[in-house]
Coordinates of C-alpha atoms in Angstrom, one line a residue:
Chain A
M1 CA -0.7 16.9 8.5
R2 CA 1.1 16.0 11.7
Y3 CA 4.5 13.7 11.0
L4 CA 6.3 11.4 13.4
K5 CA 10.8 10.4 13.0
T6 CA 11.4 6.5 13.3
S7 CA 11.9 6.8 17.2
E8 CA 7.9 8.4 17.8
A9 CA 6.7 6.3 15.2
A10 CA 8.2 2.8 16.9
A11 CA 7.5 4.2 20.5
L12 CA 3.5 4.7 18.9
L13 CA 3.5 0.8 17.7
N14 CA 5.3 -0.7 21.0
V15 CA 8.0 -2.4 18.5
S16 CA 11.5 -1.7 18.0
P17 CA 13.2 1.5 14.7
N18 CA 14.0 -2.6 13.0
T19 CA 11.4 -3.1 13.0
L20 CA 9.6 -0.1 11.5
R21 CA 12.6 -0.4 8.6
A22 CA 11.7 -4.2 8.1
W23 CA 7.7 -4.0 7.8
E24 CA 8.7 -1.5 5.0
R25 CA 10.6 -3.8 3.3
R26 CA 8.1 -6.5 3.1
F27 CA 5.1 -5.2 3.6
G28 CA 5.8 -1.5 1.5
F29 CA 3.5 -0.1 5.2
P30 CA 4.0 2.2 6.6
R31 CA 5.7 4.6 4.4
P32 CA 7.5 6.9 5.2
Q33 CA 8.8 9.8 3.9
R34 CA 11.7 11.6 3.6
S35 CA 13.3 15.1 5.1
P36 CA 15.0 17.0 3.7
G37 CA 18.2 15.1 5.1
R38 CA 16.7 11.7 4.2
H39 CA 15.3 10.9 7.8
R40 CA 12.6 9.4 7.8
L41 CA 9.3 10.6 8.1
Y42 CA 5.8 8.9 8.8
T43 CA 2.4 10.1 9.0
H44 CA 0.1 10.3 11.8
G45 CA -2.6 8.7 10.9
E46 CA -1.2 5.2 8.8
I47 CA 0.5 5.1 11.7
A48 CA -2.0 5.3 13.9
A49 CA -4.6 3.2 11.6
L50 CA -2.1 0.3 11.7
R51 CA -1.9 0.7 15.7
D52 CA -5.7 0.3 15.8
A53 CA -5.2 -2.5 13.2
L54 CA -2.7 -4.7 15.5
L55 CA -4.3 -4.1 18.2
D56 CA -7.1 -6.8 17.1
G57 CA -5.2 -8.1 14.0
L58 CA -3.8 -12.3 14.1
S59 CA -0.6 -11.8 11.7
I60 CA 1.1 -8.2 10.9
S61 CA -0.1 -9.1 7.6
S62 CA -3.9 -8.8 8.0
A63 CA -3.3 -5.5 10.4
V64 CA -1.7 -4.0 7.5
S65 CA -3.8 -5.4 5.2
R66 CA -7.3 -3.9 7.3
A67 CA -4.9 -0.2 7.5
R68 CA -4.6 0.0 3.6
E69 CA -8.2 -0.4 3.1
G70 CA -9.0 2.4 5.8
L71 CA -7.1 4.2 4.7
G72 CA -8.3 3.1 0.3
A73 CA -11.8 4.2 1.8
D74 CA -10.7 7.8 1.0
T75 CA -10.2 6.7 -2.9
N76 CA -14.1 4.6 -2.9
A77 CA -15.7 8.4 -0.7
L78 CA -14.3 10.2 -4.1
V79 CA -15.2 8.5 -6.8
G80 CA -18.4 7.7 -5.2
A81 CA -18.8 11.8 -5.4
L82 CA -17.8 12.0 -8.6
N83 CA -19.9 9.4 -9.9
A84 CA -22.5 11.0 -8.0
F85 CA -21.6 14.6 -9.4
D86 CA -20.9 15.8 -5.9
A87 CA -18.4 18.4 -6.6
G88 CA -18.3 19.7 -2.6
R89 CA -18.9 16.0 -1.1
A90 CA -15.2 15.5 -3.7
D91 CA -13.8 18.4 -2.2
A92 CA -14.4 16.8 1.7
A93 CA -13.7 13.4 0.8
L94 CA -10.1 15.3 -0.8
E95 CA -10.0 17.8 2.8
G96 CA -10.4 13.5 4.6
A97 CA -7.4 12.4 3.0
L98 CA -5.2 15.2 3.5
A99 CA -6.1 15.2 6.9
L100 CA -3.7 11.1 6.7
R101 CA -1.3 12.4 3.8
S102 CA 0.9 15.2 2.7
L103 CA -0.7 16.7 0.4
D104 CA 1.9 14.8 -2.3
R105 CA 0.4 11.5 -1.4
A106 CA -3.3 12.6 -1.6
V107 CA -3.2 13.7 -4.9
Q108 CA -0.7 10.5 -6.1
E109 CA -3.0 7.7 -3.8
V110 CA -6.8 9.4 -3.8
L111 CA -7.5 12.0 -6.7
L112 CA -5.7 10.7 -9.4
T113 CA -6.5 7.3 -8.5
A114 CA -10.2 8.1 -8.1
L115 CA -9.9 10.2 -11.8
D116 CA -8.3 7.2 -13.0
E117 CA -10.6 4.5 -11.4
V118 CA -13.8 6.4 -13.1
A119 CA -12.9 7.0 -16.4
R120 CA -11.7 3.6 -16.3
R121 CA -15.0 2.5 -14.9
H122 CA -17.2 5.0 -17.3
G123 CA -15.0 6.2 -20.1
T124 CA -13.6 8.4 -21.5
D125 CA -16.1 10.0 -23.7
S126 CA -18.7 10.0 -20.6
V127 CA -20.5 12.3 -18.6
Q128 CA -18.9 11.3 -15.6
W129 CA -15.5 11.8 -16.9
A130 CA -16.4 15.3 -18.0
F131 CA -17.4 16.1 -15.1
A132 CA -14.4 14.4 -12.8
A133 CA -12.0 15.6 -15.0
R134 CA -13.2 19.5 -14.7
W135 CA -13.1 19.1 -10.4
G136 CA -9.5 17.2 -11.0
N137 CA -7.7 20.1 -13.3
S138 CA -9.6 23.1 -11.0
W139 CA -8.6 21.4 -7.0
L140 CA -5.0 21.2 -9.5
R141 CA -5.1 25.0 -9.5
R142 CA -6.7 25.7 -7.0
A143 CA -3.6 23.5 -4.9
Q144 CA -1.2 25.3 -7.0
R145 CA -2.1 29.3 -6.6
L146 CA -1.0 28.0 -2.6
V147 CA 1.9 27.4 -2.9
T148 CA 4.9 29.4 -0.7
P149 CA 6.3 31.0 -3.6
S150 CA 9.9 28.8 -4.9
V151 CA 12.7 30.1 -3.1
R152 CA 15.3 27.7 -5.5
A153 CA 16.5 29.9 -8.7
I154 CA 15.3 27.0 -10.6
T155 CA 12.9 28.1 -13.3
V156 CA 10.8 25.1 -15.4
V157 CA 9.4 25.8 -18.9
L158 CA 6.4 23.4 -19.1
G159 CA 4.6 22.3 -22.1
D160 CA 1.6 21.4 -22.5
A161 CA 0.9 18.3 -25.1
S162 CA -2.4 17.9 -23.9
R163 CA -5.4 18.1 -25.8
D164 CA -7.9 20.3 -23.0
D165 CA -9.7 19.3 -19.6
L166 CA -10.8 16.0 -20.8
D167 CA -7.2 14.6 -21.9
I168 CA -7.2 11.2 -19.4
D169 CA -3.3 13.8 -19.1
A170 CA -4.6 16.6 -18.2
A171 CA -4.8 16.6 -14.5
Y172 CA -1.0 14.0 -14.6
I173 CA 0.5 17.2 -15.6
R174 CA -1.7 19.5 -14.0
A175 CA -0.3 17.4 -11.0
L176 CA 3.5 17.3 -12.3
E177 CA 3.2 21.1 -12.1
L178 CA 2.0 21.5 -8.4
L179 CA 4.4 18.7 -7.6
L180 CA 7.2 20.9 -9.0
A181 CA 6.3 24.2 -7.6
R182 CA 6.2 22.8 -3.9
S183 CA 9.9 20.9 -4.2
G184 CA 10.2 24.9 -5.2
A185 CA 10.9 25.3 -8.8
S186 CA 9.3 28.6 -10.5
V187 CA 6.9 27.1 -13.2
L188 CA 6.0 28.4 -16.6
G189 CA 3.5 26.1 -18.4
L190 CA 2.6 27.1 -21.7
S191 CA 0.7 25.2 -24.4
V192 CA 2.3 23.7 -27.1
R193 CA -0.2 24.7 -29.7
G194 CA 1.9 29.3 -28.9
V195 CA 4.5 29.1 -30.7
S196 CA 5.5 33.2 -31.9
N197 CA 6.6 35.8 -29.6
M198 CA 8.1 32.9 -27.5
S199 CA 10.9 34.6 -26.2
E200 CA 9.9 36.6 -24.4
A201 CA 8.3 34.5 -22.2
L202 CA 11.7 33.2 -21.8
A203 CA 12.8 36.7 -21.4
A204 CA 11.4 37.1 -18.7
H205 CA 11.9 33.2 -17.2
R206 CA 15.4 31.7 -18.1
P207 CA 14.7 28.3 -17.6
D208 CA 17.1 25.7 -16.9
A209 CA 15.3 23.4 -17.8
V210 CA 12.1 22.3 -20.0
V211 CA 9.3 18.9 -20.5
I212 CA 7.0 18.5 -22.4
A213 CA 3.7 17.2 -21.3
G214 CA 1.2 14.8 -22.8
G215 CA 0.9 13.1 -26.3
A216 CA -1.9 14.8 -27.8
L217 CA -0.5 16.9 -30.3
A218 CA 1.1 16.2 -33.1
D219 CA 4.5 16.0 -33.1
D220 CA 4.7 17.9 -35.7
A221 CA 3.5 20.4 -33.6
V222 CA 4.9 19.5 -30.3
A223 CA 9.1 20.0 -32.5
R224 CA 7.9 23.4 -33.6
W225 CA 7.0 24.8 -30.0
A226 CA 10.3 23.1 -28.7
Y227 CA 12.3 24.2 -31.8
A228 CA 10.9 28.0 -31.1
V229 CA 12.6 27.4 -26.9
R230 CA 15.4 26.2 -28.2
L231 CA 15.9 29.9 -30.7
A232 CA 15.0 31.3 -27.6
T233 CA 17.5 30.4 -24.9
G234 CA 19.5 28.7 -26.6
A235 CA 20.3 24.0 -25.9
L236 CA 19.0 23.2 -22.4
P237 CA 18.1 19.5 -21.0
V238 CA 14.7 18.1 -21.8
A239 CA 12.7 16.1 -20.7
V240 CA 9.3 14.3 -21.6
Y241 CA 6.3 13.2 -19.3
R242 CA 4.3 10.9 -21.2
R243 CA 2.2 7.9 -19.8
G244 CA 0.5 4.3 -20.7
S245 CA 1.2 3.5 -24.4
Q246 CA 2.1 7.7 -25.4
R247 CA 5.7 5.8 -23.5
Q248 CA 6.0 3.4 -26.2
R249 CA 5.4 6.3 -29.5
V250 CA 8.3 8.7 -27.7
R251 CA 10.8 9.9 -29.9
T252 CA 13.7 11.8 -29.4
T253 CA 17.2 13.0 -29.5
G254 CA 19.1 13.8 -25.6
A255 CA 16.2 14.3 -24.0
G256 CA 15.0 12.4 -21.2
L257 CA 12.5 10.2 -20.4
L258 CA 10.3 10.9 -17.0
P259 CA 8.6 8.1 -14.8
S260 CA 4.7 8.5 -15.4
T261 CA 4.2 8.7 -11.3
P262 CA 4.7 12.9 -10.5
G263 CA 6.2 12.7 -7.6
E264 CA 9.2 10.7 -9.2
A265 CA 8.7 13.3 -12.5
A266 CA 9.2 16.0 -11.3
R267 CA 11.9 14.8 -8.7
H268 CA 13.9 14.0 -11.4
L269 CA 13.5 16.8 -13.4
M270 CA 13.9 19.2 -10.4
E271 CA 17.3 16.8 -10.8
L272 CA 17.9 16.8 -14.0
A273 CA 17.5 21.6 -13.0
S274 CA 19.8 21.7 -10.6
H275 CA 22.3 20.2 -12.6
S276 CA 21.5 22.2 -15.0
V277 CA 22.2 25.3 -12.5
S278 CA 25.2 24.4 -10.6
N279 CA 27.1 22.9 -14.0
P280 CA 25.9 25.4 -17.1
T281 CA 28.1 25.0 -19.4
T282 CA 28.3 20.7 -20.2
S283 CA 24.1 20.4 -18.6
R284 CA 23.1 22.6 -21.9
T285 CA 24.7 19.7 -24.1
T286 CA 24.7 16.7 -22.6
P287 CA 21.9 16.0 -20.0
P288 CA 22.2 13.2 -17.3
R289 CA 20.6 10.2 -18.3
L290 CA 17.1 10.3 -16.5
L291 CA 15.6 7.7 -14.9
A292 CA 12.4 5.7 -16.6
D293 CA 9.9 2.6 -15.4
G294 CA 12.0 0.3 -14.5
A295 CA 15.1 1.6 -15.2
Chain B
M1 CA -35.4 -48.4 59.5
S2 CA -33.6 -49.5 56.2
S3 CA -30.8 -52.2 56.0
P4 CA -27.6 -50.1 54.8
D5 CA -27.9 -52.7 51.5
R6 CA -30.6 -51.3 50.2
R7 CA -29.3 -47.5 50.9
A8 CA -28.7 -45.8 47.5
M9 CA -26.2 -45.7 45.5
L10 CA -24.2 -42.9 45.9
R11 CA -21.1 -43.8 42.5
L12 CA -18.7 -41.3 41.6
V13 CA -19.9 -39.3 38.4
P14 CA -17.1 -37.6 35.9
S15 CA -16.6 -33.9 37.0
T16 CA -18.9 -32.1 34.3
A17 CA -16.4 -29.0 34.4
E18 CA -14.0 -28.3 31.5
D19 CA -10.7 -30.1 32.2
H20 CA -8.0 -27.3 32.8
C21 CA -5.3 -27.3 30.2
P22 CA -2.5 -24.9 29.9
S23 CA -1.9 -22.9 27.1
Q24 CA 0.5 -20.8 25.8
W25 CA 1.8 -17.8 24.3
F26 CA 3.6 -18.0 20.1
C27 CA 4.4 -16.4 17.1
G28 CA 1.5 -16.2 14.1
H29 CA 4.7 -16.3 11.4
C30 CA 8.4 -17.7 13.7
G31 CA 6.2 -19.7 16.5
A32 CA 8.4 -18.9 19.2
P33 CA 7.4 -18.1 22.3
P34 CA 8.3 -14.8 24.0
P35 CA 10.5 -13.5 26.6
N36 CA 10.0 -16.2 29.6
N37 CA 6.3 -17.8 28.4
E38 CA 4.8 -14.7 29.6
T39 CA 1.5 -13.2 28.6
P40 CA 2.7 -10.0 26.6
A41 CA 0.3 -6.4 27.0
P42 CA -2.5 -5.9 24.8
P43 CA -0.7 -3.4 22.7
A44 CA 3.3 -5.0 22.5
R45 CA 2.0 -8.2 20.4
V46 CA 4.6 -8.1 17.9
C47 CA 6.8 -10.9 18.2
G48 CA 9.8 -9.3 19.7
E49 CA 12.3 -12.4 18.3
C50 CA 11.5 -11.7 14.6
G51 CA 9.3 -8.9 14.4
L52 CA 6.9 -10.3 11.9
G53 CA 4.0 -12.1 13.7
L54 CA 2.0 -11.2 16.6
L55 CA 1.9 -13.3 19.8
L56 CA -0.9 -15.8 20.0
E57 CA -2.5 -17.7 22.8
A58 CA -3.1 -21.5 21.9
R59 CA -4.2 -24.6 24.5
A60 CA 0.2 -25.6 24.5
D61 CA -0.9 -29.2 23.3
A62 CA -2.0 -27.2 19.8
V63 CA 1.1 -24.5 19.9
P64 CA 3.7 -25.1 17.0
R65 CA 7.0 -25.7 17.1
P66 CA 8.9 -22.5 15.7
S67 CA 10.8 -25.8 12.8
D68 CA 6.6 -26.7 12.0
P69 CA 4.5 -25.0 9.2
F70 CA 1.0 -23.2 10.2
L71 CA -1.8 -21.1 9.4
I72 CA -3.4 -19.1 11.0
V73 CA -7.2 -19.3 9.3
D74 CA -10.7 -17.2 11.1
G75 CA -14.1 -17.8 10.5
S76 CA -14.9 -17.0 6.8
L77 CA -12.0 -19.8 6.2
S78 CA -10.0 -16.5 5.0
V79 CA -5.7 -16.9 6.0
C80 CA -5.1 -14.4 8.2
A81 CA -1.2 -15.7 8.6
L82 CA 1.3 -17.8 7.8
S83 CA 4.0 -18.6 9.7
A84 CA 8.0 -18.5 7.6
E85 CA 8.0 -23.1 7.7
A86 CA 4.7 -22.6 6.0
E87 CA 5.8 -20.3 3.0
R88 CA 8.5 -22.6 2.4
L89 CA 6.5 -25.3 2.8
L90 CA 3.4 -24.1 0.1
A91 CA 6.2 -22.2 -1.4
V92 CA 3.7 -18.8 -1.5
A93 CA 4.8 -15.4 0.1
E94 CA 2.2 -14.7 3.1
T95 CA 1.1 -11.4 1.7
D96 CA -0.3 -13.1 -1.6
V97 CA -2.0 -15.1 -0.1
I98 CA -3.4 -12.3 3.5
N99 CA -7.0 -12.6 2.9
R100 CA -7.3 -15.0 0.3
P101 CA -9.9 -18.8 1.2
V102 CA -7.9 -21.4 3.0
T103 CA -8.6 -23.5 0.7
E104 CA -6.2 -22.0 -2.1
L105 CA -3.2 -23.3 -0.7
V106 CA -4.6 -26.2 1.3
T107 CA -7.5 -28.8 0.3
P108 CA -8.8 -31.8 2.6
A109 CA -7.0 -35.4 1.1
D110 CA -10.5 -37.2 0.0
A111 CA -10.6 -40.2 1.5
E112 CA -10.5 -39.4 4.9
A113 CA -12.5 -35.9 4.5
A114 CA -15.4 -37.3 5.2
G115 CA -18.5 -36.7 8.2
P116 CA -17.9 -34.2 10.5
E117 CA -14.2 -34.4 10.4
S118 CA -13.9 -32.4 7.6
L119 CA -11.0 -29.3 7.0
A120 CA -14.5 -26.7 6.5
A121 CA -16.1 -27.7 9.9
A122 CA -13.1 -28.5 12.3
I123 CA -11.7 -24.9 11.3
M124 CA -15.4 -23.1 12.4
W125 CA -15.2 -25.6 15.8
A126 CA -12.0 -24.0 16.1
A127 CA -12.5 -20.5 15.6
R128 CA -15.3 -20.7 17.2
G129 CA -13.4 -21.7 20.6
E130 CA -14.0 -25.0 20.3
D131 CA -10.4 -25.6 21.4
E132 CA -10.1 -29.8 21.4
P133 CA -7.4 -30.4 18.4
R134 CA -8.9 -32.1 16.1
R135 CA -7.1 -33.9 12.8
V136 CA -7.6 -34.4 8.9
M137 CA -5.5 -35.1 6.2
V138 CA -5.2 -33.0 3.6
R139 CA -3.0 -32.1 0.8
P140 CA -1.8 -28.7 -1.3
A141 CA -4.4 -27.6 -3.7
N142 CA -3.6 -28.0 -7.4
V143 CA -0.7 -31.0 -5.4
F144 CA -1.9 -34.4 -6.1
G145 CA 0.0 -37.2 -4.3
V146 CA 0.6 -36.2 -1.7
R147 CA -1.2 -36.5 2.0
M148 CA -0.3 -34.0 5.3
P149 CA -1.2 -34.6 7.9
L150 CA -3.9 -31.7 9.7
R151 CA -3.9 -30.3 13.5
V152 CA -6.4 -28.1 13.6
G153 CA -6.4 -26.2 16.9
A154 CA -8.1 -22.8 18.5
C155 CA -6.0 -19.7 18.9
G156 CA -6.2 -16.1 19.4
P157 CA -6.9 -13.1 20.1
P158 CA -9.1 -12.4 18.3
R159 CA -10.5 -16.1 18.1
A160 CA -9.2 -18.1 14.9
A161 CA -8.7 -22.2 14.1
L162 CA -4.5 -22.9 14.1
L163 CA -3.9 -25.3 11.5
V164 CA -0.1 -26.7 12.1
L165 CA 1.2 -29.6 9.0
E166 CA 2.2 -32.7 10.7

């Protein structure tokens, strides 16, 4: 993946850096990532697609629209491969997406979008969804194994409250784990079904934050797991990660609701855990307020 | 020998060559011309004035003034660009109407739309490169009792119709 600084991207498009920032505000494209120093980093694929579209374009808007369509082709290719039960072609489609985007964006904009599309078209009781969900979860687990081990002293315990791999939230939870690991956290993923001997697991990992992800299991089961974690570690910042209609039925005392996109949720959770590490006495009793969607 | 009055008459006929009409570049968003009216290089057509439009070329008598509301429409009658003034006049954002049919923004004012001077025909002619400007009467879609003269000319590259609300 090749990244361009603002000046490099602007030079490639024959515009000023201010114009590029004006396009980001008006059209939401090209959409840069941020470097650790908060500088804009543009993916070469997006800039090249926009440059080609501008050559034949009648307006910036139509060029942006064409460049977006070109990038959206990866999602369509992945949906087509999943509908055809072709795992090899699905792998290749995602590889193609990774040539134009960072892994974080490829996961959120292509993989999860394609899975949502398969579920929407065929329903979550279809064989297409069974294949797509299995492939998606497997791909995300493989990607997580390739993440460079954490260098930051932050550990997050993730309580997985999804039903199984066919749960529509399962891939989002895998994506959250992956993006947390890529942010530098050490993630201990546990199913909330397992409660006994919790202290043994947490003594080895000494978590800084806890997140309960998914909403397929009964509240009682989730509460038992959270109680076991609290008994083993003492009070920790707790966050809840839920999507869609499940967000409406979150009843928590002191736990923050994370945004529904995995990237944003990972960022907020890292802030929460960092706060816990830097203020061990205050944060364990009064966690900072989390921003949910639209807040 | 023939007498001079029986010699074949030679008459001057109008030339079949096209009249030369100067062309001019303008920004497809703010309508401003490029600095010194220079022809921009193909990969550098972004307007230096507003940064939100591409520079396009049209006959000088069809080019809008910066204060004119105008649209750029392609041969499939889809909206490709909307000037800042047109956004204000029609109360829409350019990003919301790109690739939408032009009739969602302006429709022929029926009494004036008969025959080959209809809006669709005028746009098709212009988008095919017929650069003689035509005039039709239109009204904003879903608005009645308002009629606006519309000048339709050719512009590009690539070829498209330039619709200026007068």
